[in-house]
Amino acid sequence: MKKNVSAGKTREFPKGFLWGSATASYQVEGGIDNTDWADAARKKKVPVTGRACDHYNSFEKDFDIAKSLLQNAHRFSIEWARIEPEEGKFNDTEIEHYRKVIRALKARGLEPFVTLWHFTLPIWFRDMGGFENKKAPEIFGKYCAYVVEKLGNEANFWMTMNEPMVWLGNGYLRGGWPPFKREVVKYWKALKILMKSHRFAYIEMKKKAPTIQIGIAKQNMDFSSGGGWWNDVRMNFCRKFWNYKFLKGIKECQDFIGVNYYRHIAFGMLENLPLTDMGWTIYPKGLTNVLLELKEYKKPLYITENGIADESDKQRGKFIKDHLMAVYEAIQKGADVRGFFYWSLLDNYEWAEGFTKRFGLVQVNYDTMERIVRPSALLYKKICETNIIE
Ligand code: BGC
């Protein structure tokens, strides 16, 4: 029988590559009631988080699992409303909590990647207009600088914010997330203020901890066109606007780029691709494209999120492997990719979808809080262990 050469090929990742998984505070911690999302849940506009995965209390056990899966990095977020429950009043007990979180990671050999704002706003900040308020950059910058002043010597990698374009789109155009608006003018205003907020925070954080690496987690999509001028226009506009507007706006203020990849959008093409439980098409090649497009920034790239909602766990293993093949290909073509974080370590609160979508390498039973490692997590473990995909 003829040997299938490509099937047997081993692909080795660069030495020191970071292999991890990611979470975000509001989605896993539980017990957060002073954010815009918690308030919206009380008004029955979005699902309730409640105890979530109780990760606030069980982070050590959860990191034991990440360690047992031979991961060497972990991305998590700090809840702004815990640290600054009232404007200018900082809660050092919560700072100490997150210090324990970071130390628990390092004690297990997991490199911490810390996000300072992952979608949820303290209620007081929301009430003053959130990122529509011209003072937002200063307020946000102070919060970021405060955390870094206290914890900057504990971790090397920091992200000021997660997916600003997704947050803006859902909150200001589609009206499905807080602040539930559909107002283009306010969208633009908040977009500009968000870019300024990052730049301001970057400068303030560097003053407190000059050696830390700072970026954002940016969700980029792969856009393609089936041909014809209108489809080409749409593809080019989306690529330019969705993928690059924000990154260009903060160009001088980023030491690395965190890339979140989930979606591929094809204009004017009928594609027969498999779907995730979110109804999103699965298109690994899009990740290669997205990474190669980012080469022009000449910054280290970390895939800070990539994952699949797949309750049955039938697609997840192949999904991970295929996306890592795509990462490997981008590296071969010169993309400086240094790490990969699967979204998510645990099943969690999927925003407007509540707990119905399951992204976890680890299944969570929300009644008992029991964790069960899914088979796909073991496949990923093997890759983390060997630094190779076969
Ligand atoms: C977000 C996560 C979210 C995931 C899956 C990203 O947009 O950063 O919070 O759970 O995608 O939708």
mmCIF file of N, CA, C and O in Angstrom, residues 21-29 32 55-56 59 63 74-83 94 97-98 101-102 105 112-120 143 147 151 157-162 217 305 343 351:
data_model
loop_
_atom_site.group_PDB
_atom_site.id
_atom_site.type_symbol
_atom_site.label_atom_id
_atom_site.label_comp_id
_atom_site.label_asym_id
_atom_site.label_seq_id
_atom_site.Cartn_x
_atom_site.Cartn_y
_atom_site.Cartn_z
ATOM 1 N N SER A 21 -4.795 27.241 28.441
ATOM 2 C CA SER A 21 -6.226 27.424 28.216
ATOM 3 C C SER A 21 -6.618 28.711 28.919
ATOM 4 O O SER A 21 -5.833 29.269 29.689
ATOM 5 N N ALA A 22 -7.835 29.189 28.646
ATOM 6 C CA ALA A 22 -8.225 30.508 29.129
ATOM 7 C C ALA A 22 -9.576 30.473 29.829
ATOM 8 O O ALA A 22 -10.400 29.576 29.579
ATOM 9 N N THR A 23 -9.776 31.457 30.707
ATOM 10 C CA THR A 23 -11.092 31.691 31.323
ATOM 11 C C THR A 23 -11.254 33.202 31.466
ATOM 12 O O THR A 23 -10.334 33.953 31.183
ATOM 13 N N ALA A 24 -12.421 33.630 31.937
ATOM 14 C CA ALA A 24 -12.612 35.050 32.286
ATOM 15 C C ALA A 24 -13.441 35.098 33.566
ATOM 16 O O ALA A 24 -14.357 34.278 33.754
ATOM 17 N N SER A 25 -13.111 36.066 34.414
ATOM 18 C CA SER A 25 -13.666 36.088 35.773
ATOM 19 C C SER A 25 -15.191 35.920 35.830
ATOM 20 O O SER A 25 -15.699 35.039 36.521
ATOM 21 N N TYR A 26 -15.911 36.776 35.116
ATOM 22 C CA TYR A 26 -17.371 36.745 35.257
ATOM 23 C C TYR A 26 -17.960 35.421 34.767
ATOM 24 O O TYR A 26 -19.017 35.000 35.214
ATOM 25 N N GLN A 27 -17.251 34.761 33.886
ATOM 26 C CA GLN A 27 -17.780 33.521 33.304
ATOM 27 C C GLN A 27 -17.559 32.297 34.193
ATOM 28 O O GLN A 27 -18.259 31.303 34.041
ATOM 29 N N VAL A 28 -16.588 32.398 35.107
ATOM 30 C CA VAL A 28 -16.274 31.201 35.910
ATOM 31 C C VAL A 28 -16.286 31.407 37.425
ATOM 32 O O VAL A 28 -16.537 30.456 38.175
ATOM 33 N N GLU A 29 -15.992 32.615 37.885
ATOM 34 C CA GLU A 29 -15.744 32.772 39.331
ATOM 35 C C GLU A 29 -16.962 32.535 40.215
ATOM 36 O O GLU A 29 -16.886 31.881 41.249
ATOM 37 N N ILE A 32 -20.266 37.388 41.693
ATOM 38 C CA ILE A 32 -20.009 38.786 41.305
ATOM 39 C C ILE A 32 -21.368 39.459 41.071
ATOM 40 O O ILE A 32 -22.094 39.109 40.144
ATOM 41 N N HIS A 55 -15.227 29.055 40.607
ATOM 42 C CA HIS A 55 -13.775 29.070 40.401
ATOM 43 C C HIS A 55 -13.078 30.019 41.382
ATOM 44 O O HIS A 55 -11.898 29.835 41.712
ATOM 45 N N TYR A 56 -13.827 31.011 41.882
ATOM 46 C CA TYR A 56 -13.229 31.933 42.863
ATOM 47 C C TYR A 56 -12.718 31.138 44.063
ATOM 48 O O TYR A 56 -11.689 31.466 44.639
ATOM 49 N N PHE A 59 -10.074 27.727 42.465
ATOM 50 C CA PHE A 59 -9.057 27.942 41.424
ATOM 51 C C PHE A 59 -7.869 27.001 41.588
ATOM 52 O O PHE A 59 -7.304 26.536 40.601
ATOM 53 N N PHE A 63 -6.522 24.663 38.686
ATOM 54 C CA PHE A 63 -5.154 24.751 38.145
ATOM 55 C C PHE A 63 -4.429 23.405 38.283
ATOM 56 O O PHE A 63 -3.543 23.097 37.483
ATOM 57 N N HIS A 74 -1.534 29.884 31.392
ATOM 58 C CA HIS A 74 -2.965 30.018 31.647
ATOM 59 C C HIS A 74 -3.375 31.474 31.547
ATOM 60 O O HIS A 74 -2.687 32.350 32.067
ATOM 61 N N ARG A 75 -4.483 31.719 30.870
ATOM 62 C CA ARG A 75 -5.002 33.087 30.774
ATOM 63 C C ARG A 75 -6.258 33.195 31.638
ATOM 64 O O ARG A 75 -7.146 32.343 31.558
ATOM 65 N N PHE A 76 -6.330 34.251 32.444
ATOM 66 C CA PHE A 76 -7.519 34.490 33.272
ATOM 67 C C PHE A 76 -7.732 35.992 33.346
ATOM 68 O O PHE A 76 -6.875 36.770 32.926
ATOM 69 N N SER A 77 -8.872 36.398 33.923
ATOM 70 C CA SER A 77 -9.067 37.845 34.046
ATOM 71 C C SER A 77 -9.374 38.251 35.470
ATOM 72 O O SER A 77 -9.866 37.456 36.265
ATOM 73 N N ILE A 78 -9.049 39.505 35.739
ATOM 74 C CA ILE A 78 -9.328 40.121 37.036
ATOM 75 C C ILE A 78 -10.631 40.900 36.905
ATOM 76 O O ILE A 78 -10.840 41.587 35.908
ATOM 77 N N GLU A 79 -11.501 40.759 37.890
ATOM 78 C CA GLU A 79 -12.790 41.452 37.826
ATOM 79 C C GLU A 79 -12.644 42.862 38.377
ATOM 80 O O GLU A 79 -12.415 43.061 39.569
ATOM 81 N N TRP A 80 -12.779 43.835 37.469
ATOM 82 C CA TRP A 80 -12.614 45.252 37.837
ATOM 83 C C TRP A 80 -13.518 45.623 39.028
ATOM 84 O O TRP A 80 -13.087 46.284 39.978
ATOM 85 N N ALA A 81 -14.769 45.149 39.002
ATOM 86 C CA ALA A 81 -15.718 45.529 40.069
ATOM 87 C C ALA A 81 -15.334 44.954 41.439
ATOM 88 O O ALA A 81 -15.768 45.456 42.468
ATOM 89 N N ARG A 82 -14.535 43.913 41.445
ATOM 90 C CA ARG A 82 -14.053 43.401 42.743
ATOM 91 C C ARG A 82 -12.954 44.319 43.278
ATOM 92 O O ARG A 82 -12.889 44.593 44.468
ATOM 93 N N ILE A 83 -12.075 44.749 42.380
ATOM 94 C CA ILE A 83 -10.915 45.552 42.793
ATOM 95 C C ILE A 83 -11.332 46.983 43.131
ATOM 96 O O ILE A 83 -10.812 47.582 44.072
ATOM 97 N N GLU A 94 -9.147 41.859 47.665
ATOM 98 C CA GLU A 94 -9.299 41.232 46.342
ATOM 99 C C GLU A 94 -7.965 41.206 45.591
ATOM 100 O O GLU A 94 -7.670 40.250 44.875
ATOM 101 N N HIS A 97 -6.373 38.273 46.773
ATOM 102 C CA HIS A 97 -6.956 37.069 46.169
ATOM 103 C C HIS A 97 -6.267 36.777 44.825
ATOM 104 O O HIS A 97 -5.828 35.657 44.566
ATOM 105 N N TYR A 98 -6.183 37.815 44.000
ATOM 106 C CA TYR A 98 -5.596 37.579 42.675
ATOM 107 C C TYR A 98 -4.088 37.309 42.762
ATOM 108 O O TYR A 98 -3.537 36.612 41.918
ATOM 109 N N VAL A 101 -4.006 33.766 43.184
ATOM 110 C CA VAL A 101 -4.317 33.106 41.905
ATOM 111 C C VAL A 101 -3.044 33.023 41.057
ATOM 112 O O VAL A 101 -2.680 31.951 40.546
ATOM 113 N N ILE A 102 -2.347 34.158 40.945
ATOM 114 C CA ILE A 102 -1.136 34.172 40.103
ATOM 115 C C ILE A 102 -0.076 33.233 40.687
ATOM 116 O O ILE A 102 0.564 32.461 39.956
ATOM 117 N N LEU A 105 -0.779 29.657 40.003
ATOM 118 C CA LEU A 105 -0.412 29.281 38.630
ATOM 119 C C LEU A 105 1.084 29.002 38.553
ATOM 120 O O LEU A 105 1.519 27.954 38.061
ATOM 121 N N PRO A 112 1.357 32.936 33.819
ATOM 122 C CA PRO A 112 0.080 33.677 33.848
ATOM 123 C C PRO A 112 -0.038 34.742 32.765
ATOM 124 O O PRO A 112 0.901 35.505 32.536
ATOM 125 N N PHE A 113 -1.187 34.797 32.102
ATOM 126 C CA PHE A 113 -1.555 35.882 31.182
ATOM 127 C C PHE A 113 -2.794 36.535 31.803
ATOM 128 O O PHE A 113 -3.830 35.882 31.931
ATOM 129 N N VAL A 114 -2.640 37.789 32.181
ATOM 130 C CA VAL A 114 -3.706 38.432 32.957
ATOM 131 C C VAL A 114 -4.469 39.453 32.111
ATOM 132 O O VAL A 114 -3.857 40.352 31.531
ATOM 133 N N THR A 115 -5.787 39.327 32.066
ATOM 134 C CA THR A 115 -6.628 40.327 31.388
ATOM 135 C C THR A 115 -7.251 41.214 32.456
ATOM 136 O O THR A 115 -7.761 40.720 33.460
ATOM 137 N N LEU A 116 -7.239 42.521 32.214
ATOM 138 C CA LEU A 116 -7.745 43.441 33.237
ATOM 139 C C LEU A 116 -9.218 43.800 33.055
ATOM 140 O O LEU A 116 -9.872 44.239 33.989
ATOM 141 N N TRP A 117 -9.713 43.651 31.854
ATOM 142 C CA TRP A 117 -11.146 43.930 31.637
ATOM 143 C C TRP A 117 -11.676 42.983 30.552
ATOM 144 O O TRP A 117 -11.281 43.070 29.408
ATOM 145 N N HIS A 118 -12.577 42.090 30.979
ATOM 146 C CA HIS A 118 -13.174 41.128 30.047
ATOM 147 C C HIS A 118 -14.703 41.322 30.060
ATOM 148 O O HIS A 118 -15.427 40.606 30.749
ATOM 149 N N PHE A 119 -15.164 42.338 29.377
ATOM 150 C CA PHE A 119 -16.580 42.634 29.091
ATOM 151 C C PHE A 119 -17.429 43.244 30.220
ATOM 152 O O PHE A 119 -18.375 43.955 29.923
ATOM 153 N N THR A 120 -17.186 42.929 31.486
ATOM 154 C CA THR A 120 -18.114 43.404 32.527
ATOM 155 C C THR A 120 -17.609 44.681 33.198
ATOM 156 O O THR A 120 -16.432 44.780 33.551
ATOM 157 N N TYR A 143 -7.271 52.344 37.232
ATOM 158 C CA TYR A 143 -7.538 50.967 37.694
ATOM 159 C C TYR A 143 -6.421 50.016 37.231
ATOM 160 O O TYR A 143 -5.848 49.264 38.034
ATOM 161 N N VAL A 147 -3.634 47.961 39.711
ATOM 162 C CA VAL A 147 -3.424 46.503 39.759
ATOM 163 C C VAL A 147 -1.963 46.172 39.473
ATOM 164 O O VAL A 147 -1.338 45.351 40.164
ATOM 165 N N LEU A 151 0.547 44.120 41.562
ATOM 166 C CA LEU A 151 0.798 42.746 41.093
ATOM 167 C C LEU A 151 1.742 42.653 39.890
ATOM 168 O O LEU A 151 1.992 41.553 39.395
ATOM 169 N N PHE A 157 2.868 38.958 31.552
ATOM 170 C CA PHE A 157 1.999 39.245 30.406
ATOM 171 C C PHE A 157 0.651 39.805 30.860
ATOM 172 O O PHE A 157 -0.059 39.155 31.636
ATOM 173 N N TRP A 158 0.320 40.978 30.343
ATOM 174 C CA TRP A 158 -0.891 41.677 30.751
ATOM 175 C C TRP A 158 -1.669 42.127 29.528
ATOM 176 O O TRP A 158 -1.092 42.613 28.558
ATOM 177 N N MET A 159 -2.985 41.989 29.620
ATOM 178 C CA MET A 159 -3.852 42.526 28.573
ATOM 179 C C MET A 159 -4.811 43.511 29.208
ATOM 180 O O MET A 159 -5.476 43.175 30.189
ATOM 181 N N THR A 160 -4.872 44.710 28.667
ATOM 182 C CA THR A 160 -5.792 45.692 29.250
ATOM 183 C C THR A 160 -7.237 45.267 29.025
ATOM 184 O O THR A 160 -8.081 45.434 29.888
ATOM 185 N N MET A 161 -7.525 44.765 27.809
ATOM 186 C CA MET A 161 -8.928 44.473 27.494
ATOM 187 C C MET A 161 -9.069 43.296 26.546
ATOM 188 O O MET A 161 -8.138 42.938 25.830
ATOM 189 N N ASN A 162 -10.281 42.731 26.584
ATOM 190 C CA ASN A 162 -10.610 41.605 25.727
ATOM 191 C C ASN A 162 -11.612 42.019 24.656
ATOM 192 O O ASN A 162 -12.660 42.594 24.968
ATOM 193 N N ALA A 217 -6.422 41.423 23.891
ATOM 194 C CA ALA A 217 -6.874 40.213 23.195
ATOM 195 C C ALA A 217 -7.846 40.683 22.127
ATOM 196 O O ALA A 217 -8.889 41.271 22.437
ATOM 197 N N GLU A 305 -7.294 33.002 22.477
ATOM 198 C CA GLU A 305 -8.526 32.192 22.506
ATOM 199 C C GLU A 305 -8.734 31.517 21.168
ATOM 200 O O GLU A 305 -8.585 32.148 20.117
ATOM 201 N N TRP A 343 -9.861 28.021 24.431
ATOM 202 C CA TRP A 343 -11.021 28.547 25.168
ATOM 203 C C TRP A 343 -12.049 27.435 25.250
ATOM 204 O O TRP A 343 -12.581 27.045 24.236
ATOM 205 N N TRP A 351 -22.176 34.253 28.255
ATOM 206 C CA TRP A 351 -22.840 35.547 28.058
ATOM 207 C C TRP A 351 -24.342 35.405 27.792
ATOM 208 O O TRP A 351 -25.019 34.752 28.577
#
